PDB file of C-alpha atoms in Angstrom:
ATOM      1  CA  UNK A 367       9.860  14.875  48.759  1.00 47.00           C
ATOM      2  CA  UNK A 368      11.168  17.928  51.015  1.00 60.00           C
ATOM      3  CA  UNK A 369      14.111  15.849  51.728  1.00 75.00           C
ATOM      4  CA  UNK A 370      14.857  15.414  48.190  1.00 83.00           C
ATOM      5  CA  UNK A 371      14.217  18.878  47.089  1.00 92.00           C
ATOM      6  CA  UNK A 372      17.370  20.111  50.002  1.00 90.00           C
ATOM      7  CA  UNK A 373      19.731  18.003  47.518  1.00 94.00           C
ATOM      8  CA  UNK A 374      19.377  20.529  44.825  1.00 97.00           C
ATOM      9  CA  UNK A 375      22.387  22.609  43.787  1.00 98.00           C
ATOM     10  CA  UNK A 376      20.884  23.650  40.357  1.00 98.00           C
ATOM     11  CA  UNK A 377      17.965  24.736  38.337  1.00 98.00           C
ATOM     12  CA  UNK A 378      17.791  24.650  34.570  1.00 99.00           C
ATOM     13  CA  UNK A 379      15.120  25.953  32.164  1.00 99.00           C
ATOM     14  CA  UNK A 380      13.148  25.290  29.031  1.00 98.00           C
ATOM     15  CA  UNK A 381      13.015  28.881  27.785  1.00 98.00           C
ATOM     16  CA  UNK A 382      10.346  29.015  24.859  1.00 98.00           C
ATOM     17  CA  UNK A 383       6.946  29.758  26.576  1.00 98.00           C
ATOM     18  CA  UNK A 384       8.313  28.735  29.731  1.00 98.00           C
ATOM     19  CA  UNK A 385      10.590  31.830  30.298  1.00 98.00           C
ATOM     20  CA  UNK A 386       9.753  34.119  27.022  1.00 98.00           C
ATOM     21  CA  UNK A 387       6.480  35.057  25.395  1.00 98.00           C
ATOM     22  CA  UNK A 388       7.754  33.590  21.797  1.00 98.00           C
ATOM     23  CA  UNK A 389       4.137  34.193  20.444  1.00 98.00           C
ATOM     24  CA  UNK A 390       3.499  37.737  21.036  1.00 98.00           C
ATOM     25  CA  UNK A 391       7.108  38.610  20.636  1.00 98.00           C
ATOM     26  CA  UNK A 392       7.092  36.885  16.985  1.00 98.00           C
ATOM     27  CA  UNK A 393       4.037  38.429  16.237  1.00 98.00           C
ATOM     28  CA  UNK A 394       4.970  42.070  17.120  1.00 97.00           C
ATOM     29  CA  UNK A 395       7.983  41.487  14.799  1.00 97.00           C
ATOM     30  CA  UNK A 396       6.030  39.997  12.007  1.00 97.00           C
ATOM     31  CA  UNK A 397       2.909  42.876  11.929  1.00 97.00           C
ATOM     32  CA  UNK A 398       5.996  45.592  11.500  1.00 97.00           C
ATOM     33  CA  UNK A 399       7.071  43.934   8.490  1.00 97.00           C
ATOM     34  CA  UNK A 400       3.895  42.556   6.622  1.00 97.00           C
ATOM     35  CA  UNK A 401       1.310  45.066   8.431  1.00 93.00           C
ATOM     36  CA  UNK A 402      -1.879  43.767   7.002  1.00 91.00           C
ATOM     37  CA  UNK A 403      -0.510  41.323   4.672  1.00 94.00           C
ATOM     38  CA  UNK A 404      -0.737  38.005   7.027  1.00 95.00           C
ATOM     39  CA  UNK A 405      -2.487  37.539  10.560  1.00 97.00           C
ATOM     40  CA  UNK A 406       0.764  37.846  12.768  1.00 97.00           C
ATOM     41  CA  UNK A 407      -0.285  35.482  15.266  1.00 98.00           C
ATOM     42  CA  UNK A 408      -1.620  32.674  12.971  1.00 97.00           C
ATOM     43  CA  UNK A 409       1.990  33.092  11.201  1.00 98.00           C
ATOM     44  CA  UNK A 410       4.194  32.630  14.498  1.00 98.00           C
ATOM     45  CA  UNK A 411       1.654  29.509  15.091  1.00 98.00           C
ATOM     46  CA  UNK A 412       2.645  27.903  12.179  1.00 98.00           C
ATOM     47  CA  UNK A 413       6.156  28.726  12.496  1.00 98.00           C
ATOM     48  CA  UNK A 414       6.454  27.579  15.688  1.00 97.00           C
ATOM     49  CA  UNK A 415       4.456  24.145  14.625  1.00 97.00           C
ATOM     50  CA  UNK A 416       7.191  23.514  12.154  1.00 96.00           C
ATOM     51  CA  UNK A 417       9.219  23.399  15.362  1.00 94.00           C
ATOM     52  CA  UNK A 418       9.023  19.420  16.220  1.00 95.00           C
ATOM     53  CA  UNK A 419       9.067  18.133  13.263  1.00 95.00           C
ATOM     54  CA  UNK A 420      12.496  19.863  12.097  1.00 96.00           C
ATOM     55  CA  UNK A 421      14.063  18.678  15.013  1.00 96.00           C
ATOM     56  CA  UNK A 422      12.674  15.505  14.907  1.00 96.00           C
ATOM     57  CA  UNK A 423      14.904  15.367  11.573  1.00 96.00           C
ATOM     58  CA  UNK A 424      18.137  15.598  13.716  1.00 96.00           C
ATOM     59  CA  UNK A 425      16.880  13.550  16.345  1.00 95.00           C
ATOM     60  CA  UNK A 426      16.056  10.585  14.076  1.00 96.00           C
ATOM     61  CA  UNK A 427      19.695  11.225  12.581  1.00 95.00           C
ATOM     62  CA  UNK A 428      18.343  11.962   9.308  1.00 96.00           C
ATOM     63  CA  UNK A 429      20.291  15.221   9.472  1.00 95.00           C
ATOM     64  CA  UNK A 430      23.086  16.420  10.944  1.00 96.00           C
ATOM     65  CA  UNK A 431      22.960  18.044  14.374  1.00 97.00           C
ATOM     66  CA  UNK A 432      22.628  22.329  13.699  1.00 97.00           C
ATOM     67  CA  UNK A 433      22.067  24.923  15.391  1.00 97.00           C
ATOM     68  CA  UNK A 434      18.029  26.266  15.775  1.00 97.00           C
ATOM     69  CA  UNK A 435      19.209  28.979  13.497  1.00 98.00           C
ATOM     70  CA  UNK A 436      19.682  26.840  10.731  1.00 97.00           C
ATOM     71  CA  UNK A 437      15.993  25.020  11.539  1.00 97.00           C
ATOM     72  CA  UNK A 438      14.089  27.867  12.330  1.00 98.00           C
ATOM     73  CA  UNK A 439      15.384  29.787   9.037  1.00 98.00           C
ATOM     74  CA  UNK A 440      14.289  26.514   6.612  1.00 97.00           C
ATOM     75  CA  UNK A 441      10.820  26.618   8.650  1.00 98.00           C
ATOM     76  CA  UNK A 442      10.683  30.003   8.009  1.00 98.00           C
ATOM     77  CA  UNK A 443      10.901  29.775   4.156  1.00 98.00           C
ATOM     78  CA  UNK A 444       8.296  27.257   4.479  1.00 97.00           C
ATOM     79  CA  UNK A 445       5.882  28.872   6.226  1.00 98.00           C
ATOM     80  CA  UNK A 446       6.659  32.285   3.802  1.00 98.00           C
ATOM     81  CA  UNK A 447       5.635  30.500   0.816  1.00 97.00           C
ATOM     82  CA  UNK A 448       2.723  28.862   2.550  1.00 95.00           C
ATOM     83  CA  UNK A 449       1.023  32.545   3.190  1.00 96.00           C
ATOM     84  CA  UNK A 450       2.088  33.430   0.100  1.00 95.00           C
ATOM     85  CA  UNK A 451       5.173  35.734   0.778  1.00 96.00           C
ATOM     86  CA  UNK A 452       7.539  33.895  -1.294  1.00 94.00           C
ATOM     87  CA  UNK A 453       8.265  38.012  -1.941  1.00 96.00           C
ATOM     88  CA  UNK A 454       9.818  38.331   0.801  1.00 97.00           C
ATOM     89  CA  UNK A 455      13.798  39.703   0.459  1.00 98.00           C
ATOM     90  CA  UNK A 456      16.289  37.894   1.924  1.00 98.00           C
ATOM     91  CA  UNK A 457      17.758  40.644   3.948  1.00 98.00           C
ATOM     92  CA  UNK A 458      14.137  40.579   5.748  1.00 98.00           C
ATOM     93  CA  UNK A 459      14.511  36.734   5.607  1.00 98.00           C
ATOM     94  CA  UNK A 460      17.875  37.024   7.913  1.00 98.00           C
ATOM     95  CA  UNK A 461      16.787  39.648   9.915  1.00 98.00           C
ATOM     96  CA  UNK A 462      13.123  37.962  10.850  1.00 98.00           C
ATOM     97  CA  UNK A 463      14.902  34.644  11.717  1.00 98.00           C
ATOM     98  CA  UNK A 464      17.138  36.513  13.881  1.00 98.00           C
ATOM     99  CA  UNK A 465      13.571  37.795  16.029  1.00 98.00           C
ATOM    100  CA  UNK A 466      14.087  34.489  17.940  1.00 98.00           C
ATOM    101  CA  UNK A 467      16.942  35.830  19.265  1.00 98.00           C
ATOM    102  CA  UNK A 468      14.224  39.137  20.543  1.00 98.00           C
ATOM    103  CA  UNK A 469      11.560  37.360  22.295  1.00 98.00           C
ATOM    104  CA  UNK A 470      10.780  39.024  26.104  1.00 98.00           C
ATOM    105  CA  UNK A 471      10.518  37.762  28.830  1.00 98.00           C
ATOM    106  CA  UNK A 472       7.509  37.148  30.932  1.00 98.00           C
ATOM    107  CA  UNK A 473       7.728  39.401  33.774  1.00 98.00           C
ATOM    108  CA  UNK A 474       8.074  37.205  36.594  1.00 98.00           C
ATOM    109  CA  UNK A 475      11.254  35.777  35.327  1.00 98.00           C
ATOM    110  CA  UNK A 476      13.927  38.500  35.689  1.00 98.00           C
ATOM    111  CA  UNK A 477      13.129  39.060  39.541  1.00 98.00           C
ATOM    112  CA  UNK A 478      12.315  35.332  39.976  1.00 98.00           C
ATOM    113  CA  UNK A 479      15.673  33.898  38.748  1.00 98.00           C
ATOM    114  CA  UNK A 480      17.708  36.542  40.951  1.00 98.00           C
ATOM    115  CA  UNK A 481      15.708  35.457  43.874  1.00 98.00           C
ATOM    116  CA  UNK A 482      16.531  31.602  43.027  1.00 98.00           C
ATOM    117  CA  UNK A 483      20.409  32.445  41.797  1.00 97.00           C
ATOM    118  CA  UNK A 484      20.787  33.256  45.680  1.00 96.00           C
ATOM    119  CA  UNK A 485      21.108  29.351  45.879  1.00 96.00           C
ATOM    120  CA  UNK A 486      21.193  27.447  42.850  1.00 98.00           C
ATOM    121  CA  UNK A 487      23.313  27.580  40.223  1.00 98.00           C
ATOM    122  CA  UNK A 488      20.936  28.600  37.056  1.00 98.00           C
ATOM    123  CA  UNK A 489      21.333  27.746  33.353  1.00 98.00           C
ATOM    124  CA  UNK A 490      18.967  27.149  30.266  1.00 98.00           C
ATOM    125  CA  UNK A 491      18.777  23.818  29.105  1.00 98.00           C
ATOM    126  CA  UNK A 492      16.886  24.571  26.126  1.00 98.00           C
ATOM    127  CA  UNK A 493      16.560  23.640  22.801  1.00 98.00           C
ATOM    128  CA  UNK A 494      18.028  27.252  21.560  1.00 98.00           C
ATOM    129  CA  UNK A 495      21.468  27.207  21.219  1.00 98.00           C
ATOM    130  CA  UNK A 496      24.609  29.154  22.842  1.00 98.00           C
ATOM    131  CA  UNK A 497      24.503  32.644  20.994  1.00 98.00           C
ATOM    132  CA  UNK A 498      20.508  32.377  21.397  1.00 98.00           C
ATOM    133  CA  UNK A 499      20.578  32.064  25.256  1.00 98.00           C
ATOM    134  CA  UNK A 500      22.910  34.674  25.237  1.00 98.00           C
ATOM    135  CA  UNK A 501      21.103  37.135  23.616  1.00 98.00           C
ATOM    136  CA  UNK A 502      17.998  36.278  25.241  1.00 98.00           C
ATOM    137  CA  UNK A 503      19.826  36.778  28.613  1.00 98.00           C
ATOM    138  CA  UNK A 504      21.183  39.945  27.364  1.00 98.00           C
ATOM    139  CA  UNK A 505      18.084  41.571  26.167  1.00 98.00           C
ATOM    140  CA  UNK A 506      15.842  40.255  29.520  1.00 98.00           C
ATOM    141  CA  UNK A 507      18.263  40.104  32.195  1.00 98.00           C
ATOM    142  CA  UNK A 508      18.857  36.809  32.898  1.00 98.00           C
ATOM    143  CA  UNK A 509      21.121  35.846  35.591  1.00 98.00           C
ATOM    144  CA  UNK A 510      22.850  32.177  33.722  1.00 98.00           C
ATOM    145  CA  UNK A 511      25.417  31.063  35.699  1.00 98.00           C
ATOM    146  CA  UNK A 512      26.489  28.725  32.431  1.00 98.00           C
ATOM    147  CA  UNK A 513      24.030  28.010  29.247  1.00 98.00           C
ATOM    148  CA  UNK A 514      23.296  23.944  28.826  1.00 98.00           C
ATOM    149  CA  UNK A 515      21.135  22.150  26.037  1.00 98.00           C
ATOM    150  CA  UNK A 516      20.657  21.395  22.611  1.00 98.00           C
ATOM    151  CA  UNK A 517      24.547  22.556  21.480  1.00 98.00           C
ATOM    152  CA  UNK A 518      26.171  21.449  24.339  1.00 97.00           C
ATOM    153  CA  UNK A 519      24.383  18.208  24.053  1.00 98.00           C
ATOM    154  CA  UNK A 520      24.424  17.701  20.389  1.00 97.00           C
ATOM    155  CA  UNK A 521      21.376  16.524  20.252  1.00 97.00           C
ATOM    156  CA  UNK A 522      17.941  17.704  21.118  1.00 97.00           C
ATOM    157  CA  UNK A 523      14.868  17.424  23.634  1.00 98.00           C
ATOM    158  CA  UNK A 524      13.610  15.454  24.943  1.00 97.00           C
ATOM    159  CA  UNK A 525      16.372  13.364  24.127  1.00 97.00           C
ATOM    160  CA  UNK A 526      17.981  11.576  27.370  1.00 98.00           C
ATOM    161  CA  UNK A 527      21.456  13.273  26.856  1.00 98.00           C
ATOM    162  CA  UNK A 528      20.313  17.054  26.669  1.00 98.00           C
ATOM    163  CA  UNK A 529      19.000  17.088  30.587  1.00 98.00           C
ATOM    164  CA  UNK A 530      21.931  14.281  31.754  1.00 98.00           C
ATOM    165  CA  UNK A 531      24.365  16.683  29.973  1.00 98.00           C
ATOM    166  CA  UNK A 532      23.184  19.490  31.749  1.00 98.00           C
ATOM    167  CA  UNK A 533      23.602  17.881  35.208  1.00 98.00           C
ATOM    168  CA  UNK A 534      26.978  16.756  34.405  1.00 98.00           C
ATOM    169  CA  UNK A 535      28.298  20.596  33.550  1.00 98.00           C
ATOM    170  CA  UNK A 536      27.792  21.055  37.064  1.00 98.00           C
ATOM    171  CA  UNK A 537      28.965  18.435  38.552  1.00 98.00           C
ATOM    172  CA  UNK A 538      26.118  16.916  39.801  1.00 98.00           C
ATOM    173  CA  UNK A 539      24.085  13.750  39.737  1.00 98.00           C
ATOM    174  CA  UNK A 540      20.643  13.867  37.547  1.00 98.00           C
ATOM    175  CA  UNK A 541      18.655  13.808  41.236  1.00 98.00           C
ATOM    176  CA  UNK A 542      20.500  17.184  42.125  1.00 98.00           C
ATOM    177  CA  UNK A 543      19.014  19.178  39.522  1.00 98.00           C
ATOM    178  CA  UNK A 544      15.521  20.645  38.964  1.00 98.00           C
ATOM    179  CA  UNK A 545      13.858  20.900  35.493  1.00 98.00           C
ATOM    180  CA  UNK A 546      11.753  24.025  35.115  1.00 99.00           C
ATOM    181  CA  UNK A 547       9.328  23.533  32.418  1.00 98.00           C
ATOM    182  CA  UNK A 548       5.492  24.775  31.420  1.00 98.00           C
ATOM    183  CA  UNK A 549       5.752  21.704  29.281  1.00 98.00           C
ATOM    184  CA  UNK A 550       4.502  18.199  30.654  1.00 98.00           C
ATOM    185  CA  UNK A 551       6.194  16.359  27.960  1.00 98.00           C
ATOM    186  CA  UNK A 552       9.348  17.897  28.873  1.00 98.00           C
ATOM    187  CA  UNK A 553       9.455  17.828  32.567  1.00 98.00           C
ATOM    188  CA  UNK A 554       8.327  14.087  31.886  1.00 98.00           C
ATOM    189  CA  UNK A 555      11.586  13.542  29.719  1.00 98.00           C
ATOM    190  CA  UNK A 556      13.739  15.059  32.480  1.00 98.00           C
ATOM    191  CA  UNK A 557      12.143  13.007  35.212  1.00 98.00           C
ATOM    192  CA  UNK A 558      13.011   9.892  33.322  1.00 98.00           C
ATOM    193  CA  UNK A 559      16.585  10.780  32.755  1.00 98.00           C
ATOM    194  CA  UNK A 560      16.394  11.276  36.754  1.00 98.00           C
ATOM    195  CA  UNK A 561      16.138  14.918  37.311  1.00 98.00           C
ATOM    196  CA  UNK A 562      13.646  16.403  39.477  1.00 98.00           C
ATOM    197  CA  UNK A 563      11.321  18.443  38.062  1.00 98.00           C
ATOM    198  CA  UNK A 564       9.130  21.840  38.487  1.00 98.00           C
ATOM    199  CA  UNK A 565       6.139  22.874  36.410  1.00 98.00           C
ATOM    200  CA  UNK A 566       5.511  26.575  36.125  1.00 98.00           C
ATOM    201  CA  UNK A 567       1.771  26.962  34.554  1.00 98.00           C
ATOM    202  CA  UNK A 568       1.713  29.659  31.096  1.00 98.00           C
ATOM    203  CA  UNK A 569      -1.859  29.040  29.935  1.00 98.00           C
ATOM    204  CA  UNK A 570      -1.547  31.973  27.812  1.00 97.00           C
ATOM    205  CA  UNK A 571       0.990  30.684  25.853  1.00 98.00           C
ATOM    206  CA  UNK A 572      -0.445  29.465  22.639  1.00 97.00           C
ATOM    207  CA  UNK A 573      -2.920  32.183  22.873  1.00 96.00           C
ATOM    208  CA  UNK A 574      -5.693  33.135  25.453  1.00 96.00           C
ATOM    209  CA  UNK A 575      -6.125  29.787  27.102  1.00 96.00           C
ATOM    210  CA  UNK A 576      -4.575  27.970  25.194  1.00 96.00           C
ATOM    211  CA  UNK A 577      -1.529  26.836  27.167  1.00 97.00           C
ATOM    212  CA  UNK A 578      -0.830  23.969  29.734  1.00 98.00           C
ATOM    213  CA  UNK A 579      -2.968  25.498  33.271  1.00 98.00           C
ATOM    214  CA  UNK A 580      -1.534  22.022  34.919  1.00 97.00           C
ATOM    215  CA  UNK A 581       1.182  19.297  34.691  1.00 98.00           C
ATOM    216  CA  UNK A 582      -0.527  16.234  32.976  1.00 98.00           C
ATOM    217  CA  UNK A 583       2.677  14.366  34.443  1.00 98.00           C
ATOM    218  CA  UNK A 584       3.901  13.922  37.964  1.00 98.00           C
ATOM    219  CA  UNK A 585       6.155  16.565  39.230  1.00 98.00           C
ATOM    220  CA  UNK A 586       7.665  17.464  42.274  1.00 97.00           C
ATOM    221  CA  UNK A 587       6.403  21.302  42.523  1.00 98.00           C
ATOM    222  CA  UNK A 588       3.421  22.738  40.294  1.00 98.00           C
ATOM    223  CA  UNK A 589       3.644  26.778  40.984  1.00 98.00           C
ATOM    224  CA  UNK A 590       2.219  29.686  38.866  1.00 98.00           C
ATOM    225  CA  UNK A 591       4.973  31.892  38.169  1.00 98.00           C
ATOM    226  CA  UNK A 592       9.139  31.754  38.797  1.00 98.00           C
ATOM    227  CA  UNK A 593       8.357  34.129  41.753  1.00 98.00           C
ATOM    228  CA  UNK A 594       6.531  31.248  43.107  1.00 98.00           C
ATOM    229  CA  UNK A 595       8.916  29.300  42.527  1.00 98.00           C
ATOM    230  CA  UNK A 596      11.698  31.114  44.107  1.00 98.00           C
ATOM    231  CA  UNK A 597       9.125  31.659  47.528  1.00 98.00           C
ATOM    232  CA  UNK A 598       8.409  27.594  47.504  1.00 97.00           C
ATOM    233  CA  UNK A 599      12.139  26.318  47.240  1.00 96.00           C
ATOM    234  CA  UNK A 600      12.938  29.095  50.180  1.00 95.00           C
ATOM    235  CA  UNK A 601      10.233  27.709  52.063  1.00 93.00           C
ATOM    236  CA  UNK A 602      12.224  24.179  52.455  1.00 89.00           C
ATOM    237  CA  UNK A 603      14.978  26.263  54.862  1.00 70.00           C
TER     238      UNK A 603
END
């Protein structure tokens, strides 16, 4: 496997939950607007469980490819109505939507990623698209070398063409890249299309214990932060 690992040049990332805390950044946005009108973290719950099934819509090409914008803006309307917001303004309706564009970072990634960027190329590979990443890089410092995914691709995960798409902006063969997920189904997507993968554990992420503690797939490393990461990939010389 350590032989493998050497052929690396880059390192892309799932960002939601792996990278950023989208549940208690989503939830400290939605408490400032509703205070005690709706539990903030049962709302960003069911937001973010509208999640799959919008872009299953694209993936089954029952809609056209769009950006998450567009997706997480209709889930958002859904989800108002559902607590029984339908209220709401629609200047607070543009503005909330945009609070996926706020999330923060965990705070092993910042440090972590500079340590790696020392000899990988980095980039997202994410389901959030190109003005997302960029404002989530912005806001937490972090060091992309290029942003791949969901726009570049087209299409989104775990579709084949996101992660091969992402290997081919750098010029490199799917075995040459490392997906960084805290996501087995993910990391299981990007080993099929031939990448090698890395599991970084966010039990938290869902809630208190309520995140993936362990890969349920086979991956090539399992560590506990990016830190980790950065210390294990060193290790190989």
């Amino acid at each position: 496997m350590d032989g493998a690992l050497e052929q690396i040049g880059a390192l892309v990332f799932d960002v939601f939950g792996t990278l950023v805390d989208w549940r208690g950044s989503i939830a400290r946005e939605l408490a400032a607007v509703f205070g005690g009108r709706v539990d903030p973290h049962a709302f960003a719950d069911d937001w973010r469980a509208q999640y799959q099934p919008a872009m299953e819509e694209v993936r089954a090409g029952r809609i056209p490819f769009c950006k998450l914008d567009r997706l997480h803006r209709r889930n958002l309307d859904i989800v108002l109505a559902r607590h029984g917001l339908d209220d709401t303004p629609e200047a607070i309706r543009v503005d909330l939507n945009q609070a996926w564009h706020r999330l923060d970072a965990w705070p092993d990634v910042a440090p972590g990623l500079q340590r790696l960027r020392a000899r990988y190329r980095l980039a997202p590979c994410s389901n959030g698209h190109i003005a997302l990443m960029v404002n989530l890089a912005r806001r937490n410092g972090l060091p992309w070398d290029a942003i791949t995914g969901a726009e570049l691709a087209r299409d989104y995960k775990p579709k084949p063409v996101v992660y091969l798409s992402a290997a081919d902006a750098f010029d490199l063969a799917p075995h040459q890249v490392m997906m960084v997920a805290a996501h087995s189904s993910d990391l299981e997507a990007a080993a099929a299309a031939g990448l090698r993968t890395a599991f970084i554990a966010r039990p938290d992420e869902h809630g208190p214990g309520l995140g993936e503690a362990q890969a349920a797939v086979p991956v090539d490393l399992s560590v506990t932060s990016v830190i980790e990461l950065a210390e294990r990939l060193e290790a190989l010389g």
